[in-house]
Amino acid sequence: EMCARWHQLGAFYPFSRNHNIIGALDQDPGSWGTDSLVARVARDAIKVKYSLLPYIYSQFYNSYNQGGTVARPLWHEFPTDEQALGVDNQFLLGPAVLISPILEEGAIRRTVYLPPGEDTIWYDAITGEKKSGLIEVESDLQNPSHTTPLHIRGGYILPIQDPETKNTVQQRATRALSLLVYLDSKSEARGNLYLDDGESDNFNLYSQFDFQAAPGVMELETVMNNYDDAQNWRIDFIRINGVQDPVGKVEINGESTNLFNYYPDMEILDILPQNLAITEASIITWQPDQP
């Protein structure tokens, strides 16, 4: 049980491995059997981390270029919050992704603290449901649908990838990304993406993209484009969380598209761009239903 729980935690460290010594009992996930509880739980947690790799990789660039950290305590983002100062069993990846593992033997529930802040909204990473303050979460190892409790901070845009097709640099040949937008209380969000070939040590061969969202509009901008293969990358899915008004019209670069769905109960807008090159400046707009 605890080996599985530590994998649920360790998978989200920027650098993580199952460390052991010669002569000790095997403890890697495979040693328990490929269909074992530990293997399944570790696999599920790693898949979630792999889906977040474009976001995490970009956080390393931000840390290198601007200073700061990749993994950080809550008080790093909420320095005036006295309650956040005492939280030592949750942490953030970058400013947006909150990890809240269950670390007590026999437990399937825990209390999670979601710090308040100006314009701050928190979203459940699985359901998209808005949360705030002290909440209780459940992660039952016997339930295959449960994994490490994650929450996303409103005001940020996360570039993600399909973990089933991008486990290695070679599998990046699909060159497709998704954008997950989490609006804050002002219906705004921002994010960035750093792209390179994943192998070269030439630090000048990279591309950087900025994303900005405001009420009814999102813009994608190329800041730097020295990585030639970036022109082949596409955005094939956009999910915007926190869209309160029903959406009746979506335009991509001024052209109307019917490839969208709005879910009023969840306040989620899904958009399926067709062949949207990440290197081309793009503007996406959405408008409410007309009476």
Short mmCIF file of N, CA, C and O in Angstrom, two decimals, residues 31-150:
data_model
loop_
_atom_site.label_atom_id
_atom_site.label_comp_id
_atom_site.label_asym_id
_atom_site.label_seq_id
_atom_site.Cartn_x
_atom_site.Cartn_y
_atom_site.Cartn_z
N SER A 31 8.34 -5.36 -10.09
CA SER A 31 8.67 -6.49 -9.22
C SER A 31 7.44 -7.04 -8.51
O SER A 31 7.45 -8.16 -8.01
N TRP A 32 6.39 -6.24 -8.44
CA TRP A 32 5.16 -6.69 -7.79
C TRP A 32 4.25 -7.44 -8.78
O TRP A 32 3.22 -7.97 -8.37
N GLY A 33 4.65 -7.45 -10.04
CA GLY A 33 3.81 -8.05 -11.08
C GLY A 33 3.17 -6.97 -11.93
O GLY A 33 2.72 -5.95 -11.41
N THR A 34 3.12 -7.20 -13.24
CA THR A 34 2.63 -6.16 -14.14
C THR A 34 1.17 -5.81 -13.91
O THR A 34 0.73 -4.71 -14.26
N ASP A 35 0.41 -6.73 -13.34
CA ASP A 35 -1.01 -6.49 -13.07
C ASP A 35 -1.27 -6.19 -11.60
O ASP A 35 -2.43 -6.19 -11.15
N SER A 36 -0.22 -5.94 -10.85
CA SER A 36 -0.38 -5.72 -9.42
C SER A 36 -0.92 -4.32 -9.13
O SER A 36 -0.94 -3.43 -9.98
N LEU A 37 -1.35 -4.13 -7.89
CA LEU A 37 -1.84 -2.83 -7.45
C LEU A 37 -0.77 -1.77 -7.59
O LEU A 37 -1.02 -0.67 -8.10
N VAL A 38 0.46 -2.08 -7.16
CA VAL A 38 1.54 -1.10 -7.22
C VAL A 38 1.83 -0.71 -8.66
O VAL A 38 2.00 0.48 -8.97
N ALA A 39 1.90 -1.71 -9.55
CA ALA A 39 2.20 -1.42 -10.95
C ALA A 39 1.10 -0.55 -11.57
O ALA A 39 1.38 0.41 -12.29
N ARG A 40 -0.16 -0.89 -11.30
CA ARG A 40 -1.27 -0.11 -11.86
C ARG A 40 -1.27 1.32 -11.35
O ARG A 40 -1.40 2.28 -12.11
N VAL A 41 -1.11 1.48 -10.04
CA VAL A 41 -1.13 2.82 -9.44
C VAL A 41 0.04 3.65 -9.95
O VAL A 41 -0.12 4.83 -10.30
N ALA A 42 1.23 3.05 -10.00
CA ALA A 42 2.40 3.77 -10.49
C ALA A 42 2.23 4.15 -11.96
O ALA A 42 2.54 5.28 -12.37
N ARG A 43 1.71 3.21 -12.75
CA ARG A 43 1.49 3.48 -14.18
C ARG A 43 0.52 4.64 -14.37
O ARG A 43 0.75 5.54 -15.19
N ASP A 44 -0.58 4.65 -13.62
CA ASP A 44 -1.57 5.70 -13.76
C ASP A 44 -1.00 7.07 -13.38
O ASP A 44 -1.26 8.06 -14.06
N ALA A 45 -0.24 7.11 -12.29
CA ALA A 45 0.35 8.38 -11.85
C ALA A 45 1.37 8.89 -12.88
O ALA A 45 1.41 10.08 -13.18
N ILE A 46 2.18 7.98 -13.42
CA ILE A 46 3.18 8.38 -14.40
C ILE A 46 2.52 8.88 -15.68
O ILE A 46 2.98 9.83 -16.31
N LYS A 47 1.41 8.27 -16.07
CA LYS A 47 0.70 8.73 -17.26
C LYS A 47 0.19 10.16 -17.09
O LYS A 47 0.25 10.97 -18.02
N VAL A 48 -0.29 10.47 -15.89
CA VAL A 48 -0.75 11.83 -15.64
C VAL A 48 0.44 12.79 -15.74
O VAL A 48 0.35 13.86 -16.35
N LYS A 49 1.57 12.40 -15.14
CA LYS A 49 2.76 13.24 -15.23
C LYS A 49 3.21 13.42 -16.67
O LYS A 49 3.56 14.52 -17.11
N TYR A 50 3.19 12.31 -17.47
CA TYR A 50 3.60 12.40 -18.87
C TYR A 50 2.68 13.33 -19.65
O TYR A 50 3.12 14.02 -20.57
N SER A 51 1.39 13.35 -19.31
CA SER A 51 0.49 14.26 -20.01
C SER A 51 0.85 15.71 -19.72
O SER A 51 0.67 16.60 -20.56
N LEU A 52 1.42 15.97 -18.54
CA LEU A 52 1.78 17.32 -18.12
C LEU A 52 3.19 17.73 -18.56
O LEU A 52 3.60 18.87 -18.30
N LEU A 53 3.93 16.85 -19.23
CA LEU A 53 5.33 17.14 -19.53
C LEU A 53 5.54 18.44 -20.31
O LEU A 53 6.50 19.18 -20.02
N PRO A 54 4.71 18.79 -21.30
CA PRO A 54 4.94 20.09 -21.96
C PRO A 54 4.85 21.27 -20.99
O PRO A 54 5.63 22.22 -21.09
N TYR A 55 3.92 21.18 -20.05
CA TYR A 55 3.81 22.23 -19.02
C TYR A 55 5.02 22.20 -18.10
O TYR A 55 5.63 23.25 -17.83
N ILE A 56 5.41 21.01 -17.63
CA ILE A 56 6.54 20.90 -16.71
C ILE A 56 7.84 21.33 -17.39
O ILE A 56 8.65 22.05 -16.81
N TYR A 57 8.04 20.89 -18.62
CA TYR A 57 9.25 21.25 -19.38
C TYR A 57 9.34 22.77 -19.53
O TYR A 57 10.42 23.37 -19.41
N SER A 58 8.19 23.39 -19.77
CA SER A 58 8.16 24.86 -19.90
C SER A 58 8.48 25.53 -18.57
O SER A 58 9.09 26.61 -18.55
N GLN A 59 8.10 24.89 -17.46
CA GLN A 59 8.43 25.45 -16.15
C GLN A 59 9.94 25.41 -15.90
O GLN A 59 10.49 26.31 -15.25
N PHE A 60 10.61 24.39 -16.41
CA PHE A 60 12.08 24.35 -16.30
C PHE A 60 12.70 25.50 -17.08
O PHE A 60 13.67 26.13 -16.62
N TYR A 61 12.14 25.79 -18.26
CA TYR A 61 12.63 26.94 -19.02
C TYR A 61 12.40 28.23 -18.24
O TYR A 61 13.29 29.09 -18.16
N ASN A 62 11.21 28.38 -17.67
CA ASN A 62 10.91 29.59 -16.91
C ASN A 62 11.86 29.74 -15.73
O ASN A 62 12.33 30.84 -15.41
N SER A 63 12.15 28.61 -15.06
CA SER A 63 13.05 28.65 -13.91
C SER A 63 14.46 29.05 -14.35
O SER A 63 15.13 29.87 -13.71
N TYR A 64 14.93 28.46 -15.46
CA TYR A 64 16.27 28.78 -15.99
C TYR A 64 16.36 30.24 -16.44
O TYR A 64 17.36 30.93 -16.19
N ASN A 65 15.30 30.71 -17.07
CA ASN A 65 15.33 32.03 -17.70
C ASN A 65 14.99 33.17 -16.73
O ASN A 65 15.51 34.27 -16.86
N GLN A 66 14.12 32.87 -15.76
CA GLN A 66 13.62 33.92 -14.88
C GLN A 66 13.97 33.71 -13.41
O GLN A 66 13.76 34.62 -12.60
N GLY A 67 14.48 32.54 -13.06
CA GLY A 67 14.67 32.20 -11.66
C GLY A 67 13.42 31.56 -11.11
O GLY A 67 12.44 31.34 -11.82
N GLY A 68 13.44 31.23 -9.83
CA GLY A 68 12.29 30.57 -9.23
C GLY A 68 12.44 29.07 -9.25
O GLY A 68 13.52 28.52 -9.53
N THR A 69 11.36 28.38 -8.97
CA THR A 69 11.39 26.94 -8.80
C THR A 69 10.42 26.26 -9.76
O THR A 69 9.52 26.90 -10.32
N VAL A 70 10.59 24.96 -9.91
CA VAL A 70 9.61 24.14 -10.64
C VAL A 70 8.62 23.55 -9.64
O VAL A 70 7.43 23.80 -9.72
N ALA A 71 9.11 22.77 -8.69
CA ALA A 71 8.28 22.32 -7.58
C ALA A 71 8.40 23.34 -6.45
O ALA A 71 9.51 23.80 -6.15
N ARG A 72 7.28 23.68 -5.85
CA ARG A 72 7.31 24.75 -4.84
C ARG A 72 6.24 24.54 -3.78
O ARG A 72 5.19 23.95 -4.04
N PRO A 73 6.49 25.01 -2.56
CA PRO A 73 5.47 24.94 -1.51
C PRO A 73 4.36 25.96 -1.77
O PRO A 73 4.53 26.90 -2.56
N LEU A 74 3.24 25.78 -1.08
CA LEU A 74 2.11 26.70 -1.29
C LEU A 74 2.47 28.13 -0.94
O LEU A 74 2.03 29.07 -1.61
N TRP A 75 3.28 28.31 0.12
CA TRP A 75 3.57 29.67 0.54
C TRP A 75 4.41 30.43 -0.47
O TRP A 75 4.49 31.66 -0.43
N HIS A 76 5.04 29.69 -1.39
CA HIS A 76 5.80 30.34 -2.45
C HIS A 76 4.87 31.21 -3.32
O HIS A 76 5.23 32.31 -3.73
N GLU A 77 3.66 30.70 -3.56
CA GLU A 77 2.69 31.44 -4.37
C GLU A 77 1.76 32.30 -3.52
O GLU A 77 1.18 33.26 -4.03
N PHE A 78 1.62 31.95 -2.25
CA PHE A 78 0.71 32.67 -1.36
C PHE A 78 1.48 33.08 -0.10
O PHE A 78 1.23 32.56 1.00
N PRO A 79 2.43 34.00 -0.23
CA PRO A 79 3.35 34.31 0.87
C PRO A 79 2.70 34.97 2.08
O PRO A 79 3.27 34.94 3.16
N THR A 80 1.52 35.57 1.92
CA THR A 80 0.86 36.22 3.05
C THR A 80 -0.17 35.33 3.72
O THR A 80 -0.83 35.74 4.67
N ASP A 81 -0.32 34.12 3.22
CA ASP A 81 -1.31 33.17 3.75
C ASP A 81 -0.66 32.36 4.87
O ASP A 81 0.16 31.48 4.62
N GLU A 82 -1.02 32.64 6.11
CA GLU A 82 -0.40 31.95 7.25
C GLU A 82 -0.73 30.47 7.27
O GLU A 82 0.09 29.65 7.71
N GLN A 83 -1.92 30.10 6.80
CA GLN A 83 -2.29 28.69 6.78
C GLN A 83 -1.45 27.93 5.75
O GLN A 83 -1.03 26.79 5.99
N ALA A 84 -1.16 28.56 4.63
CA ALA A 84 -0.32 27.92 3.61
C ALA A 84 1.09 27.67 4.13
O ALA A 84 1.76 26.72 3.73
N LEU A 85 1.55 28.53 5.03
CA LEU A 85 2.90 28.40 5.58
C LEU A 85 3.11 27.07 6.28
O LEU A 85 4.22 26.52 6.27
N GLY A 86 2.05 26.52 6.88
CA GLY A 86 2.20 25.27 7.63
C GLY A 86 1.89 24.01 6.85
O GLY A 86 1.95 22.92 7.40
N VAL A 87 1.59 24.13 5.57
CA VAL A 87 1.25 22.95 4.76
C VAL A 87 2.52 22.31 4.22
O VAL A 87 3.24 22.92 3.42
N ASP A 88 2.80 21.08 4.66
CA ASP A 88 4.00 20.39 4.20
C ASP A 88 3.69 19.07 3.51
O ASP A 88 4.59 18.27 3.24
N ASN A 89 2.41 18.80 3.20
CA ASN A 89 2.04 17.56 2.51
C ASN A 89 1.27 17.84 1.22
O ASN A 89 0.54 16.98 0.73
N GLN A 90 1.43 19.03 0.69
CA GLN A 90 0.95 19.40 -0.63
C GLN A 90 2.05 20.24 -1.28
O GLN A 90 2.83 20.88 -0.57
N PHE A 91 2.10 20.25 -2.61
CA PHE A 91 3.06 21.12 -3.28
C PHE A 91 2.55 21.46 -4.67
O PHE A 91 1.65 20.80 -5.21
N LEU A 92 3.15 22.48 -5.24
CA LEU A 92 2.77 22.96 -6.57
C LEU A 92 3.85 22.61 -7.58
O LEU A 92 5.04 22.64 -7.28
N LEU A 93 3.42 22.26 -8.79
CA LEU A 93 4.31 22.22 -9.94
C LEU A 93 4.06 23.51 -10.72
O LEU A 93 2.97 23.72 -11.26
N GLY A 94 5.08 24.38 -10.76
CA GLY A 94 4.85 25.69 -11.32
C GLY A 94 3.81 26.42 -10.48
O GLY A 94 3.54 26.06 -9.33
N PRO A 95 3.18 27.43 -11.04
CA PRO A 95 2.20 28.18 -10.26
C PRO A 95 0.80 27.58 -10.28
O PRO A 95 -0.07 28.03 -9.53
N ALA A 96 0.57 26.54 -11.12
CA ALA A 96 -0.80 26.17 -11.43
C ALA A 96 -1.27 24.80 -10.96
O ALA A 96 -2.46 24.61 -10.70
N VAL A 97 -0.38 23.80 -10.86
CA VAL A 97 -0.81 22.43 -10.60
C VAL A 97 -0.52 22.06 -9.15
O VAL A 97 0.64 22.04 -8.72
N LEU A 98 -1.56 21.77 -8.39
CA LEU A 98 -1.44 21.45 -6.97
C LEU A 98 -1.54 19.94 -6.76
O LEU A 98 -2.52 19.31 -7.16
N ILE A 99 -0.52 19.36 -6.14
CA ILE A 99 -0.44 17.93 -5.86
C ILE A 99 -0.74 17.70 -4.38
O ILE A 99 -0.10 18.30 -3.52
N SER A 100 -1.70 16.83 -4.09
CA SER A 100 -2.10 16.58 -2.69
C SER A 100 -2.19 15.08 -2.44
O SER A 100 -3.28 14.50 -2.37
N PRO A 101 -1.05 14.39 -2.30
CA PRO A 101 -1.06 12.93 -2.16
C PRO A 101 -1.57 12.49 -0.79
O PRO A 101 -1.52 13.23 0.19
N ILE A 102 -2.08 11.26 -0.76
CA ILE A 102 -2.44 10.62 0.51
C ILE A 102 -1.24 9.80 0.96
O ILE A 102 -0.77 8.93 0.22
N LEU A 103 -0.75 10.06 2.17
CA LEU A 103 0.50 9.47 2.62
C LEU A 103 0.37 8.67 3.91
O LEU A 103 1.38 8.19 4.43
N GLU A 104 -0.83 8.52 4.42
CA GLU A 104 -1.03 7.79 5.67
C GLU A 104 -1.55 6.39 5.39
O GLU A 104 -2.47 6.21 4.58
N GLU A 105 -0.97 5.41 6.05
CA GLU A 105 -1.36 4.02 5.85
C GLU A 105 -2.84 3.82 6.20
O GLU A 105 -3.31 4.28 7.24
N GLY A 106 -3.54 3.14 5.33
CA GLY A 106 -4.95 2.83 5.56
C GLY A 106 -5.91 3.93 5.19
O GLY A 106 -7.12 3.72 5.20
N ALA A 107 -5.41 5.10 4.86
CA ALA A 107 -6.30 6.24 4.55
C ALA A 107 -6.71 6.21 3.08
O ALA A 107 -5.92 5.84 2.20
N ILE A 108 -7.94 6.62 2.80
CA ILE A 108 -8.40 6.81 1.43
C ILE A 108 -8.91 8.24 1.24
O ILE A 108 -9.27 8.62 0.12
N ARG A 109 -8.94 9.02 2.30
CA ARG A 109 -9.37 10.41 2.21
C ARG A 109 -8.38 11.31 2.94
O ARG A 109 -7.65 10.87 3.83
N ARG A 110 -8.39 12.57 2.56
CA ARG A 110 -7.56 13.55 3.23
C ARG A 110 -8.17 14.94 3.05
O ARG A 110 -8.98 15.18 2.14
N THR A 111 -7.74 15.85 3.90
CA THR A 111 -8.13 17.25 3.76
C THR A 111 -7.11 17.97 2.89
O THR A 111 -5.91 17.80 3.05
N VAL A 112 -7.61 18.76 1.96
CA VAL A 112 -6.77 19.54 1.06
C VAL A 112 -7.07 21.02 1.27
O VAL A 112 -8.23 21.42 1.37
N TYR A 113 -6.00 21.81 1.35
CA TYR A 113 -6.14 23.25 1.50
C TYR A 113 -5.92 23.92 0.16
O TYR A 113 -4.86 23.77 -0.46
N LEU A 114 -6.93 24.66 -0.29
CA LEU A 114 -6.85 25.43 -1.53
C LEU A 114 -6.79 26.90 -1.16
O LEU A 114 -7.81 27.50 -0.81
N PRO A 115 -5.62 27.51 -1.20
CA PRO A 115 -5.47 28.88 -0.71
C PRO A 115 -6.33 29.87 -1.49
O PRO A 115 -6.40 29.81 -2.73
N PRO A 116 -7.01 30.77 -0.77
CA PRO A 116 -7.72 31.84 -1.46
C PRO A 116 -6.73 32.90 -1.93
O PRO A 116 -5.59 32.94 -1.48
N GLY A 117 -7.16 33.73 -2.82
CA GLY A 117 -6.31 34.81 -3.31
C GLY A 117 -7.11 35.68 -4.25
O GLY A 117 -8.22 35.34 -4.66
N GLU A 118 -6.55 36.80 -4.58
CA GLU A 118 -7.24 37.71 -5.47
C GLU A 118 -7.49 37.03 -6.82
O GLU A 118 -6.56 36.58 -7.48
N ASP A 119 -8.77 36.93 -7.19
CA ASP A 119 -9.21 36.33 -8.46
C ASP A 119 -8.97 34.82 -8.52
O ASP A 119 -9.14 34.21 -9.58
N THR A 120 -8.57 34.18 -7.41
CA THR A 120 -8.20 32.76 -7.44
C THR A 120 -9.42 31.85 -7.45
O THR A 120 -10.33 32.00 -6.64
N ILE A 121 -9.43 30.93 -8.38
CA ILE A 121 -10.39 29.84 -8.44
C ILE A 121 -9.58 28.55 -8.58
O ILE A 121 -8.58 28.51 -9.29
N TRP A 122 -10.03 27.50 -7.90
CA TRP A 122 -9.38 26.20 -8.05
C TRP A 122 -10.34 25.23 -8.75
O TRP A 122 -11.54 25.26 -8.51
N TYR A 123 -9.79 24.39 -9.60
CA TYR A 123 -10.58 23.41 -10.34
C TYR A 123 -10.09 22.00 -10.03
O TYR A 123 -8.88 21.76 -9.96
N ASP A 124 -11.04 21.08 -9.86
CA ASP A 124 -10.67 19.67 -9.78
C ASP A 124 -10.12 19.26 -11.15
O ASP A 124 -10.74 19.48 -12.18
N ALA A 125 -8.93 18.64 -11.15
CA ALA A 125 -8.26 18.33 -12.42
C ALA A 125 -9.01 17.29 -13.24
O ALA A 125 -8.87 17.24 -14.46
N ILE A 126 -9.82 16.46 -12.58
CA ILE A 126 -10.54 15.40 -13.29
C ILE A 126 -11.91 15.87 -13.75
O ILE A 126 -12.28 15.73 -14.92
N THR A 127 -12.68 16.47 -12.85
CA THR A 127 -14.06 16.82 -13.16
C THR A 127 -14.22 18.25 -13.66
O THR A 127 -15.24 18.59 -14.26
N GLY A 128 -13.24 19.12 -13.39
CA GLY A 128 -13.37 20.53 -13.74
C GLY A 128 -14.23 21.31 -12.77
O GLY A 128 -14.45 22.51 -12.95
N GLU A 129 -14.68 20.66 -11.71
CA GLU A 129 -15.54 21.32 -10.73
C GLU A 129 -14.74 22.36 -9.94
O GLU A 129 -13.60 22.13 -9.57
N LYS A 130 -15.37 23.51 -9.69
CA LYS A 130 -14.71 24.57 -8.93
C LYS A 130 -14.71 24.22 -7.44
O LYS A 130 -15.69 23.73 -6.90
N LYS A 131 -13.57 24.50 -6.78
CA LYS A 131 -13.41 24.19 -5.37
C LYS A 131 -12.76 25.39 -4.68
O LYS A 131 -12.15 26.26 -5.31
N SER A 132 -12.87 25.41 -3.34
CA SER A 132 -12.22 26.49 -2.59
C SER A 132 -12.08 26.08 -1.13
O SER A 132 -12.80 25.22 -0.62
N GLY A 133 -11.11 26.70 -0.46
CA GLY A 133 -10.91 26.52 0.98
C GLY A 133 -10.45 25.13 1.35
O GLY A 133 -9.70 24.46 0.63
N LEU A 134 -10.90 24.64 2.51
CA LEU A 134 -10.59 23.30 2.99
C LEU A 134 -11.61 22.32 2.42
O LEU A 134 -12.81 22.47 2.64
N ILE A 135 -11.14 21.33 1.71
CA ILE A 135 -12.04 20.33 1.13
C ILE A 135 -11.51 18.94 1.47
O ILE A 135 -10.36 18.77 1.85
N GLU A 136 -12.37 17.95 1.32
CA GLU A 136 -11.96 16.56 1.52
C GLU A 136 -11.94 15.86 0.17
O GLU A 136 -12.87 16.00 -0.63
N VAL A 137 -10.87 15.13 -0.11
CA VAL A 137 -10.74 14.39 -1.36
C VAL A 137 -10.57 12.91 -1.05
O VAL A 137 -10.18 12.54 0.06
N GLU A 138 -10.88 12.09 -2.03
CA GLU A 138 -10.77 10.64 -1.86
C GLU A 138 -9.90 10.05 -2.95
O GLU A 138 -10.00 10.42 -4.12
N SER A 139 -9.02 9.15 -2.57
CA SER A 139 -8.22 8.39 -3.51
C SER A 139 -8.07 6.98 -2.95
O SER A 139 -7.24 6.73 -2.08
N ASP A 140 -8.91 6.09 -3.45
CA ASP A 140 -8.94 4.70 -2.99
C ASP A 140 -8.09 3.85 -3.94
O ASP A 140 -8.37 3.77 -5.13
N LEU A 141 -7.06 3.23 -3.41
CA LEU A 141 -6.17 2.44 -4.25
C LEU A 141 -6.90 1.29 -4.94
O LEU A 141 -6.46 0.82 -6.00
N GLN A 142 -8.01 0.86 -4.37
CA GLN A 142 -8.76 -0.26 -4.96
C GLN A 142 -9.66 0.20 -6.10
O GLN A 142 -10.24 -0.63 -6.80
N ASN A 143 -9.79 1.51 -6.27
CA ASN A 143 -10.63 2.05 -7.34
C ASN A 143 -9.74 2.48 -8.51
O ASN A 143 -9.01 3.47 -8.39
N PRO A 144 -9.80 1.78 -9.62
CA PRO A 144 -8.89 2.10 -10.75
C PRO A 144 -9.08 3.51 -11.31
O PRO A 144 -8.18 4.03 -11.98
N SER A 145 -10.23 4.13 -11.04
CA SER A 145 -10.45 5.47 -11.57
C SER A 145 -9.84 6.55 -10.69
O SER A 145 -9.83 7.72 -11.08
N HIS A 146 -9.33 6.18 -9.51
CA HIS A 146 -8.75 7.16 -8.60
C HIS A 146 -7.24 7.26 -8.82
O HIS A 146 -6.57 6.27 -9.08
N THR A 147 -6.72 8.45 -8.70
CA THR A 147 -5.27 8.65 -8.77
C THR A 147 -4.89 9.74 -7.77
O THR A 147 -5.67 10.08 -6.88
N THR A 148 -3.68 10.28 -7.90
CA THR A 148 -3.25 11.34 -6.99
C THR A 148 -4.18 12.54 -7.10
O THR A 148 -4.44 13.02 -8.20
N PRO A 149 -4.71 13.04 -5.98
CA PRO A 149 -5.57 14.24 -6.06
C PRO A 149 -4.82 15.44 -6.62
O PRO A 149 -3.77 15.83 -6.10
N LEU A 150 -5.37 16.02 -7.67
CA LEU A 150 -4.78 17.17 -8.33
C LEU A 150 -5.83 18.28 -8.47
O LEU A 150 -6.99 18.01 -8.75
#
